[in-house]
């Protein structure tokens, strides 16, 4: 099965669509899109998926990274602060293009509005949400 953006052909594209729309992976992609900075930490992804174990969230994020859809973005050493996350997860440019090409990000604005309405976020999540993020440009 070709689940790598760099090697996807017509058959691979179908397999990759199936791969990214698997329930947990699609939820994680939606979480990235709905995050205010589109750079959630692993903790935030775990909190947004309470019915999924932390290990499962991690495993699926790694699969999305391996497929080239998501990338890990780290704060530079001199910008890291104790007690705050320094690794974040974002769509790659190729991943965003693939999702857009297959109409899988059409609800991006709606997802962001839904995220803004979450009122029972744990204190740690609010803290992490407001943590400094790396510059992606």
Tab-separated table of N, CA and C in Angstrom:
chain	number	residue	atom	x	y	z
A	1	UNK	N	0.847	-1.189	0.000
A	1	UNK	CA	0.000	0.000	0.000
A	1	UNK	C	0.881	1.237	0.000
A	2	UNK	N	0.554	2.203	-0.841
A	2	UNK	CA	1.324	3.437	-0.929
A	2	UNK	C	0.635	4.519	-0.102
A	3	UNK	N	1.147	4.753	1.081
A	3	UNK	CA	0.581	5.815	1.914
A	3	UNK	C	1.652	6.865	2.164
A	4	UNK	N	2.352	7.222	1.113
A	4	UNK	CA	3.398	8.234	1.194
A	4	UNK	C	3.118	9.242	0.090
A	5	UNK	N	2.978	10.505	0.452
A	5	UNK	CA	2.668	11.528	-0.537
A	5	UNK	C	3.704	11.577	-1.650
A	6	UNK	N	4.945	11.266	-1.321
A	6	UNK	CA	6.010	11.348	-2.315
A	6	UNK	C	5.924	10.271	-3.379
A	7	UNK	N	5.195	9.180	-3.143
A	7	UNK	CA	5.135	8.080	-4.101
A	7	UNK	C	3.717	7.774	-4.559
A	8	UNK	N	2.765	8.625	-4.265
A	8	UNK	CA	1.366	8.324	-4.578
A	8	UNK	C	1.094	8.448	-6.071
A	9	UNK	N	0.519	7.391	-6.661
A	9	UNK	CA	-0.001	7.419	-8.014
A	9	UNK	C	-1.518	7.329	-7.898
A	10	UNK	N	-2.230	7.003	-8.987
A	10	UNK	CA	-3.701	6.950	-8.911
A	10	UNK	C	-4.181	5.955	-7.867
A	11	UNK	N	-3.606	4.741	-7.878
A	11	UNK	CA	-3.985	3.738	-6.871
A	11	UNK	C	-3.531	4.212	-5.500
A	12	UNK	N	-2.330	4.739	-5.434
A	12	UNK	CA	-1.798	5.249	-4.176
A	12	UNK	C	-2.630	6.376	-3.619
A	13	UNK	N	-3.163	7.232	-4.505
A	13	UNK	CA	-4.031	8.322	-4.052
A	13	UNK	C	-5.275	7.782	-3.359
A	14	UNK	N	-5.893	6.753	-3.962
A	14	UNK	CA	-7.079	6.152	-3.327
A	14	UNK	C	-6.707	5.568	-1.966
A	15	UNK	N	-5.576	4.879	-1.921
A	15	UNK	CA	-5.132	4.285	-0.656
A	15	UNK	C	-4.825	5.368	0.369
A	16	UNK	N	-4.238	6.472	-0.078
A	16	UNK	CA	-3.912	7.553	0.845
A	16	UNK	C	-5.180	8.237	1.347
A	17	UNK	N	-6.171	8.406	0.484
A	17	UNK	CA	-7.456	8.968	0.938
A	17	UNK	C	-8.049	8.056	2.013
A	18	UNK	N	-8.043	6.757	1.747
A	18	UNK	CA	-8.552	5.798	2.736
A	18	UNK	C	-7.731	5.884	4.025
A	19	UNK	N	-6.418	5.997	3.898
A	19	UNK	CA	-5.510	6.079	5.045
A	19	UNK	C	-5.825	7.302	5.913
A	20	UNK	N	-5.950	8.489	5.296
A	20	UNK	CA	-6.161	9.713	6.088
A	20	UNK	C	-7.582	9.827	6.612
A	21	UNK	N	-8.521	9.104	5.993
A	21	UNK	CA	-9.900	9.197	6.479
A	21	UNK	C	-10.239	8.111	7.494
A	22	UNK	N	-9.253	7.304	7.862
A	22	UNK	CA	-9.460	6.370	8.981
A	22	UNK	C	-9.879	7.235	10.176
A	23	UNK	N	-10.817	6.769	10.974
A	23	UNK	CA	-11.474	7.599	11.984
A	23	UNK	C	-10.510	8.375	12.886
A	24	UNK	N	-9.552	7.709	13.493
A	24	UNK	CA	-8.647	8.391	14.430
A	24	UNK	C	-7.741	9.367	13.696
A	25	UNK	N	-7.191	8.949	12.559
A	25	UNK	CA	-6.296	9.843	11.815
A	25	UNK	C	-7.046	11.069	11.307
A	26	UNK	N	-8.274	10.870	10.825
A	26	UNK	CA	-9.041	12.017	10.333
A	26	UNK	C	-9.399	12.958	11.483
A	27	UNK	N	-9.688	12.405	12.645
A	27	UNK	CA	-9.951	13.246	13.827
A	27	UNK	C	-8.709	14.074	14.161
A	28	UNK	N	-7.536	13.459	14.101
A	28	UNK	CA	-6.296	14.182	14.399
A	28	UNK	C	-6.036	15.285	13.375
A	29	UNK	N	-6.276	15.005	12.108
A	29	UNK	CA	-6.125	16.037	11.079
A	29	UNK	C	-7.108	17.170	11.322
A	30	UNK	N	-8.328	16.828	11.706
A	30	UNK	CA	-9.336	17.849	12.021
A	30	UNK	C	-8.890	18.677	13.222
A	31	UNK	N	-8.290	18.027	14.216
A	31	UNK	CA	-7.793	18.743	15.399
A	31	UNK	C	-6.700	19.734	15.023
A	32	UNK	N	-5.831	19.335	14.118
A	32	UNK	CA	-4.775	20.246	13.665
A	32	UNK	C	-5.397	21.444	12.955
A	33	UNK	N	-6.350	21.176	12.067
A	33	UNK	CA	-6.998	22.260	11.320
A	33	UNK	C	-7.780	23.201	12.231
A	34	UNK	N	-8.384	22.683	13.298
A	34	UNK	CA	-9.216	23.518	14.150
A	34	UNK	C	-8.424	24.272	15.207
A	35	UNK	N	-7.181	23.877	15.442
A	35	UNK	CA	-6.369	24.546	16.459
A	35	UNK	C	-6.134	26.005	16.059
A	36	UNK	N	-6.168	26.929	17.020
A	36	UNK	CA	-6.000	28.353	16.683
A	36	UNK	C	-4.739	28.649	15.859
A	37	UNK	N	-3.654	27.943	16.125
A	37	UNK	CA	-2.411	28.164	15.383
A	37	UNK	C	-2.148	27.062	14.357
A	38	UNK	N	-3.039	26.096	14.301
A	38	UNK	CA	-2.859	24.888	13.487
A	38	UNK	C	-1.529	24.211	13.802
A	39	UNK	N	-1.162	24.284	15.093
A	39	UNK	CA	0.064	23.680	15.621
A	39	UNK	C	-0.186	23.142	17.026
A	40	UNK	N	-1.025	22.142	17.184
A	40	UNK	CA	-1.255	21.612	18.528
A	40	UNK	C	-0.071	20.785	19.024
A	41	UNK	N	0.064	20.717	20.328
A	41	UNK	CA	1.054	19.827	20.948
A	41	UNK	C	0.429	18.430	21.047
A	42	UNK	N	1.250	17.447	21.359
A	42	UNK	CA	0.737	16.082	21.530
A	42	UNK	C	-0.300	16.056	22.656
A	43	UNK	N	-0.041	16.779	23.745
A	43	UNK	CA	-0.986	16.811	24.862
A	43	UNK	C	-2.350	17.338	24.404
A	44	UNK	N	-2.358	18.392	23.622
A	44	UNK	CA	-3.627	18.946	23.141
A	44	UNK	C	-4.359	17.930	22.271
A	45	UNK	N	-3.629	17.230	21.407
A	45	UNK	CA	-4.252	16.203	20.575
A	45	UNK	C	-4.836	15.089	21.438
A	46	UNK	N	-4.123	14.718	22.474
A	46	UNK	CA	-4.624	13.683	23.387
A	46	UNK	C	-5.893	14.146	24.096
A	47	UNK	N	-5.918	15.399	24.547
A	47	UNK	CA	-7.086	15.924	25.261
A	47	UNK	C	-8.306	16.048	24.359
A	48	UNK	N	-8.073	16.321	23.081
A	48	UNK	CA	-9.176	16.467	22.138
A	48	UNK	C	-9.750	15.125	21.701
A	49	UNK	N	-9.084	14.045	22.094
A	49	UNK	CA	-9.520	12.696	21.735
A	49	UNK	C	-9.583	11.814	22.981
A	50	UNK	N	-10.466	12.154	23.924
A	50	UNK	CA	-10.483	11.450	25.215
A	50	UNK	C	-10.842	9.969	25.122
A	51	UNK	N	-11.514	9.554	24.059
A	51	UNK	CA	-11.893	8.139	23.950
A	51	UNK	C	-10.791	7.283	23.335
A	52	UNK	N	-9.683	7.915	22.983
A	52	UNK	CA	-8.552	7.209	22.368
A	52	UNK	C	-7.377	7.278	23.335
A	53	UNK	N	-6.667	6.180	23.505
A	53	UNK	CA	-5.526	6.190	24.437
A	53	UNK	C	-4.426	7.107	23.913
A	54	UNK	N	-3.626	7.628	24.833
A	54	UNK	CA	-2.505	8.493	24.455
A	54	UNK	C	-1.564	7.772	23.497
A	55	UNK	N	-1.326	6.482	23.748
A	55	UNK	CA	-0.434	5.696	22.887
A	55	UNK	C	-0.992	5.590	21.471
A	56	UNK	N	-2.304	5.456	21.352
A	56	UNK	CA	-2.935	5.365	20.033
A	56	UNK	C	-2.842	6.698	19.304
A	57	UNK	N	-3.055	7.806	20.007
A	57	UNK	CA	-2.905	9.128	19.395
A	57	UNK	C	-1.484	9.268	18.860
A	58	UNK	N	-0.498	8.949	19.693
A	58	UNK	CA	0.904	9.053	19.289
A	58	UNK	C	1.174	8.193	18.053
A	59	UNK	N	0.691	6.949	18.065
A	59	UNK	CA	0.930	6.014	16.961
A	59	UNK	C	0.358	6.569	15.651
A	60	UNK	N	-0.845	7.118	15.706
A	60	UNK	CA	-1.468	7.634	14.482
A	60	UNK	C	-0.811	8.932	14.013
A	61	UNK	N	-0.358	9.768	14.933
A	61	UNK	CA	0.386	10.966	14.529
A	61	UNK	C	1.668	10.531	13.810
A	62	UNK	N	2.347	9.528	14.347
A	62	UNK	CA	3.577	9.028	13.706
A	62	UNK	C	3.277	8.490	12.310
A	63	UNK	N	2.171	7.790	12.145
A	63	UNK	CA	1.798	7.275	10.822
A	63	UNK	C	1.546	8.418	9.849
A	64	UNK	N	0.897	9.479	10.317
A	64	UNK	CA	0.657	10.643	9.465
A	64	UNK	C	1.960	11.348	9.101
A	65	UNK	N	2.909	11.366	10.033
A	65	UNK	CA	4.230	11.932	9.746
A	65	UNK	C	4.939	11.068	8.703
A	66	UNK	N	4.929	9.753	8.909
A	66	UNK	CA	5.581	8.834	7.969
A	66	UNK	C	5.007	8.960	6.568
A	67	UNK	N	3.708	9.264	6.471
A	67	UNK	CA	3.047	9.395	5.172
A	67	UNK	C	3.305	10.762	4.528
A	68	UNK	N	3.919	11.689	5.281
A	68	UNK	CA	4.209	13.006	4.732
A	68	UNK	C	3.055	13.981	4.799
A	69	UNK	N	2.012	13.639	5.553
A	69	UNK	CA	0.829	14.492	5.663
A	69	UNK	C	0.997	15.495	6.805
A	70	UNK	N	1.654	15.060	7.866
A	70	UNK	CA	1.877	15.874	9.063
A	70	UNK	C	3.378	15.953	9.310
A	71	UNK	N	3.792	17.061	9.919
A	71	UNK	CA	5.197	17.203	10.307
A	71	UNK	C	5.287	17.652	11.758
A	72	UNK	N	6.367	17.249	12.390
A	72	UNK	CA	6.657	17.712	13.743
A	72	UNK	C	7.434	19.013	13.604
A	73	UNK	N	7.004	20.038	14.335
A	73	UNK	CA	7.652	21.346	14.284
A	73	UNK	C	8.106	21.668	15.703
A	74	UNK	N	9.394	21.904	15.868
A	74	UNK	CA	9.945	22.140	17.210
A	74	UNK	C	10.356	23.596	17.382
A	75	UNK	N	10.161	24.074	18.594
A	75	UNK	CA	10.667	25.401	18.942
A	75	UNK	C	12.189	25.346	18.983
A	76	UNK	N	12.857	26.392	18.538
A	76	UNK	CA	14.317	26.430	18.693
A	76	UNK	C	14.684	26.341	20.175
A	77	UNK	N	15.839	25.764	20.463
A	77	UNK	CA	16.280	25.562	21.857
A	77	UNK	C	16.179	26.837	22.687
A	78	UNK	N	16.570	27.968	22.124
A	78	UNK	CA	16.604	29.215	22.898
A	78	UNK	C	15.212	29.807	23.152
A	79	UNK	N	14.176	29.237	22.538
A	79	UNK	CA	12.809	29.727	22.759
A	79	UNK	C	11.984	28.793	23.644
A	80	UNK	N	12.556	27.672	24.043
A	80	UNK	CA	11.828	26.696	24.861
A	80	UNK	C	11.724	27.195	26.296
A	81	UNK	N	10.559	26.917	26.917
A	81	UNK	CA	10.332	27.338	28.296
A	81	UNK	C	9.943	26.124	29.116
A	82	UNK	N	10.501	26.054	30.298
A	82	UNK	CA	10.202	24.930	31.187
A	82	UNK	C	8.706	24.902	31.498
A	83	UNK	N	8.142	23.700	31.445
A	83	UNK	CA	6.731	23.530	31.757
A	83	UNK	C	5.806	23.764	30.573
A	84	UNK	N	6.372	24.058	29.412
A	84	UNK	CA	5.582	24.274	28.206
A	84	UNK	C	6.034	23.308	27.121
A	85	UNK	N	5.131	22.965	26.205
A	85	UNK	CA	5.531	22.056	25.120
A	85	UNK	C	6.504	22.741	24.173
A	86	UNK	N	7.297	21.942	23.502
A	86	UNK	CA	8.205	22.503	22.491
A	86	UNK	C	8.111	21.775	21.158
A	87	UNK	N	7.315	20.703	21.122
A	87	UNK	CA	7.044	19.991	19.867
A	87	UNK	C	5.579	20.174	19.516
A	88	UNK	N	5.349	20.478	18.252
A	88	UNK	CA	3.991	20.709	17.772
A	88	UNK	C	3.813	19.970	16.448
A	89	UNK	N	2.575	19.857	16.026
A	89	UNK	CA	2.261	19.073	14.834
A	89	UNK	C	1.435	19.906	13.871
A	90	UNK	N	1.838	19.890	12.605
A	90	UNK	CA	1.194	20.696	11.574
A	90	UNK	C	1.044	19.882	10.302
A	91	UNK	N	0.114	20.310	9.467
A	91	UNK	CA	0.026	19.719	8.140
A	91	UNK	C	1.240	20.158	7.337
A	92	UNK	N	1.798	19.259	6.556
A	92	UNK	CA	2.839	19.664	5.614
A	92	UNK	C	2.147	20.407	4.468
A	93	UNK	N	2.921	21.146	3.692
A	93	UNK	CA	2.339	21.809	2.525
A	93	UNK	C	1.732	20.774	1.580
A	94	UNK	N	2.447	19.662	1.407
A	94	UNK	CA	1.958	18.599	0.541
A	94	UNK	C	0.693	17.962	1.117
A	95	UNK	N	0.681	17.778	2.447
A	95	UNK	CA	-0.493	17.208	3.106
A	95	UNK	C	-1.707	18.092	2.942
A	96	UNK	N	-1.528	19.404	3.140
A	96	UNK	CA	-2.644	20.341	2.966
A	96	UNK	C	-3.127	20.312	1.514
A	97	UNK	N	-2.203	20.318	0.568
A	97	UNK	CA	-2.589	20.287	-0.850
A	97	UNK	C	-3.372	19.012	-1.169
A	98	UNK	N	-2.916	17.878	-0.641
A	98	UNK	CA	-3.599	16.610	-0.872
A	98	UNK	C	-5.009	16.646	-0.291
A	99	UNK	N	-5.140	17.127	0.933
A	99	UNK	CA	-6.456	17.199	1.573
A	99	UNK	C	-7.380	18.156	0.818
A	100	UNK	N	-6.836	19.284	0.363
A	100	UNK	CA	-7.652	20.234	-0.405
A	100	UNK	C	-8.074	19.631	-1.737
A	101	UNK	N	-7.137	18.947	-2.403
A	101	UNK	CA	-7.426	18.330	-3.701
A	101	UNK	C	-8.568	17.316	-3.597
A	102	UNK	N	-8.676	16.667	-2.443
A	102	UNK	CA	-9.707	15.647	-2.245
A	102	UNK	C	-10.871	16.158	-1.377
A	103	UNK	N	-10.986	17.494	-1.283
A	103	UNK	CA	-12.093	18.139	-0.555
A	103	UNK	C	-12.230	17.650	0.886
A	104	UNK	N	-11.100	17.467	1.546
A	104	UNK	CA	-11.124	16.981	2.924
A	104	UNK	C	-10.864	18.090	3.946
A	105	UNK	N	-10.745	19.344	3.502
A	105	UNK	CA	-10.564	20.454	4.447
A	105	UNK	C	-11.643	21.520	4.277
A	106	UNK	N	-12.712	21.170	3.609
A	106	UNK	CA	-13.769	22.144	3.341
A	106	UNK	C	-14.372	22.733	4.608
A	107	UNK	N	-14.337	22.000	5.696
A	107	UNK	CA	-14.965	22.458	6.946
A	107	UNK	C	-13.981	23.138	7.892
A	108	UNK	N	-12.842	23.575	7.387
A	108	UNK	CA	-11.799	24.152	8.241
A	108	UNK	C	-12.321	25.290	9.125
A	109	UNK	N	-13.031	26.248	8.557
A	109	UNK	CA	-13.540	27.375	9.351
A	109	UNK	C	-14.550	26.908	10.393
A	110	UNK	N	-15.404	25.977	10.016
A	110	UNK	CA	-16.387	25.435	10.963
A	110	UNK	C	-15.677	24.738	12.115
A	111	UNK	N	-14.654	23.952	11.800
A	111	UNK	CA	-13.880	23.271	12.841
A	111	UNK	C	-13.272	24.278	13.813
A	112	UNK	N	-12.751	25.378	13.272
A	112	UNK	CA	-12.148	26.397	14.140
A	112	UNK	C	-13.193	27.053	15.033
A	113	UNK	N	-14.380	27.301	14.493
A	113	UNK	CA	-15.442	27.888	15.323
A	113	UNK	C	-15.875	26.924	16.423
A	114	UNK	N	-15.960	25.639	16.092
A	114	UNK	CA	-16.321	24.630	17.094
A	114	UNK	C	-15.272	24.604	18.200
A	115	UNK	N	-13.996	24.628	17.814
A	115	UNK	CA	-12.910	24.597	18.791
A	115	UNK	C	-13.024	25.777	19.756
A	116	UNK	N	-13.369	26.945	19.225
A	116	UNK	CA	-13.495	28.145	20.066
A	116	UNK	C	-14.603	28.013	21.103
A	117	UNK	N	-15.573	27.134	20.866
A	117	UNK	CA	-16.693	26.992	21.795
A	117	UNK	C	-16.420	25.983	22.913
A	118	UNK	N	-15.301	25.287	22.850
A	118	UNK	CA	-14.989	24.315	23.911
A	118	UNK	C	-14.723	25.092	25.191
A	119	UNK	N	-15.577	24.908	26.183
A	119	UNK	CA	-15.463	25.718	27.402
A	119	UNK	C	-14.888	24.951	28.592
A	120	UNK	N	-14.813	23.643	28.511
A	120	UNK	CA	-14.348	22.872	29.669
A	120	UNK	C	-12.938	22.309	29.469
A	121	UNK	N	-12.073	23.132	28.874
A	121	UNK	CA	-10.692	22.697	28.660
A	121	UNK	C	-9.963	22.658	30.003
A	122	UNK	N	-9.177	21.613	30.243
A	122	UNK	CA	-8.371	21.586	31.467
A	122	UNK	C	-7.395	22.766	31.479
A	123	UNK	N	-7.031	23.204	32.666
A	123	UNK	CA	-6.120	24.335	32.816
A	123	UNK	C	-4.818	24.119	32.044
A	124	UNK	N	-4.296	22.883	32.112
A	124	UNK	CA	-3.043	22.580	31.410
A	124	UNK	C	-3.208	22.749	29.903
A	125	UNK	N	-4.375	22.395	29.378
A	125	UNK	CA	-4.602	22.537	27.943
A	125	UNK	C	-4.636	24.011	27.537
A	126	UNK	N	-5.273	24.829	28.336
A	126	UNK	CA	-5.316	26.271	28.064
A	126	UNK	C	-3.890	26.826	28.099
A	127	UNK	N	-3.114	26.388	29.081
A	127	UNK	CA	-1.719	26.816	29.187
A	127	UNK	C	-0.939	26.411	27.936
A	128	UNK	N	-1.107	25.160	27.513
A	128	UNK	CA	-0.395	24.660	26.332
A	128	UNK	C	-0.876	25.360	25.060
A	129	UNK	N	-2.156	25.647	25.007
A	129	UNK	CA	-2.728	26.341	23.853
A	129	UNK	C	-2.085	27.713	23.678
A	130	UNK	N	-1.737	28.332	24.791
A	130	UNK	CA	-1.154	29.672	24.758
A	130	UNK	C	0.375	29.666	24.769
A	131	UNK	N	0.950	28.487	24.682
A	131	UNK	CA	2.414	28.368	24.658
A	131	UNK	C	2.966	28.964	23.366
A	132	UNK	N	4.206	29.452	23.435
A	132	UNK	CA	4.833	29.956	22.206
A	132	UNK	C	4.901	28.856	21.147
A	133	UNK	N	4.721	29.219	19.900
A	133	UNK	CA	4.772	28.282	18.791
A	133	UNK	C	5.927	28.667	17.877
A	134	UNK	N	6.493	27.672	17.201
A	134	UNK	CA	7.576	27.971	16.260
A	134	UNK	C	7.038	28.725	15.047
A	135	UNK	N	7.898	29.503	14.444
A	135	UNK	CA	7.581	30.206	13.212
A	135	UNK	C	7.736	29.213	12.072
A	136	UNK	N	6.733	29.070	11.236
A	136	UNK	CA	6.783	28.072	10.167
A	136	UNK	C	7.158	28.653	8.825
A	137	UNK	N	7.505	29.912	8.761
A	137	UNK	CA	7.798	30.527	7.455
A	137	UNK	C	9.259	30.567	7.163
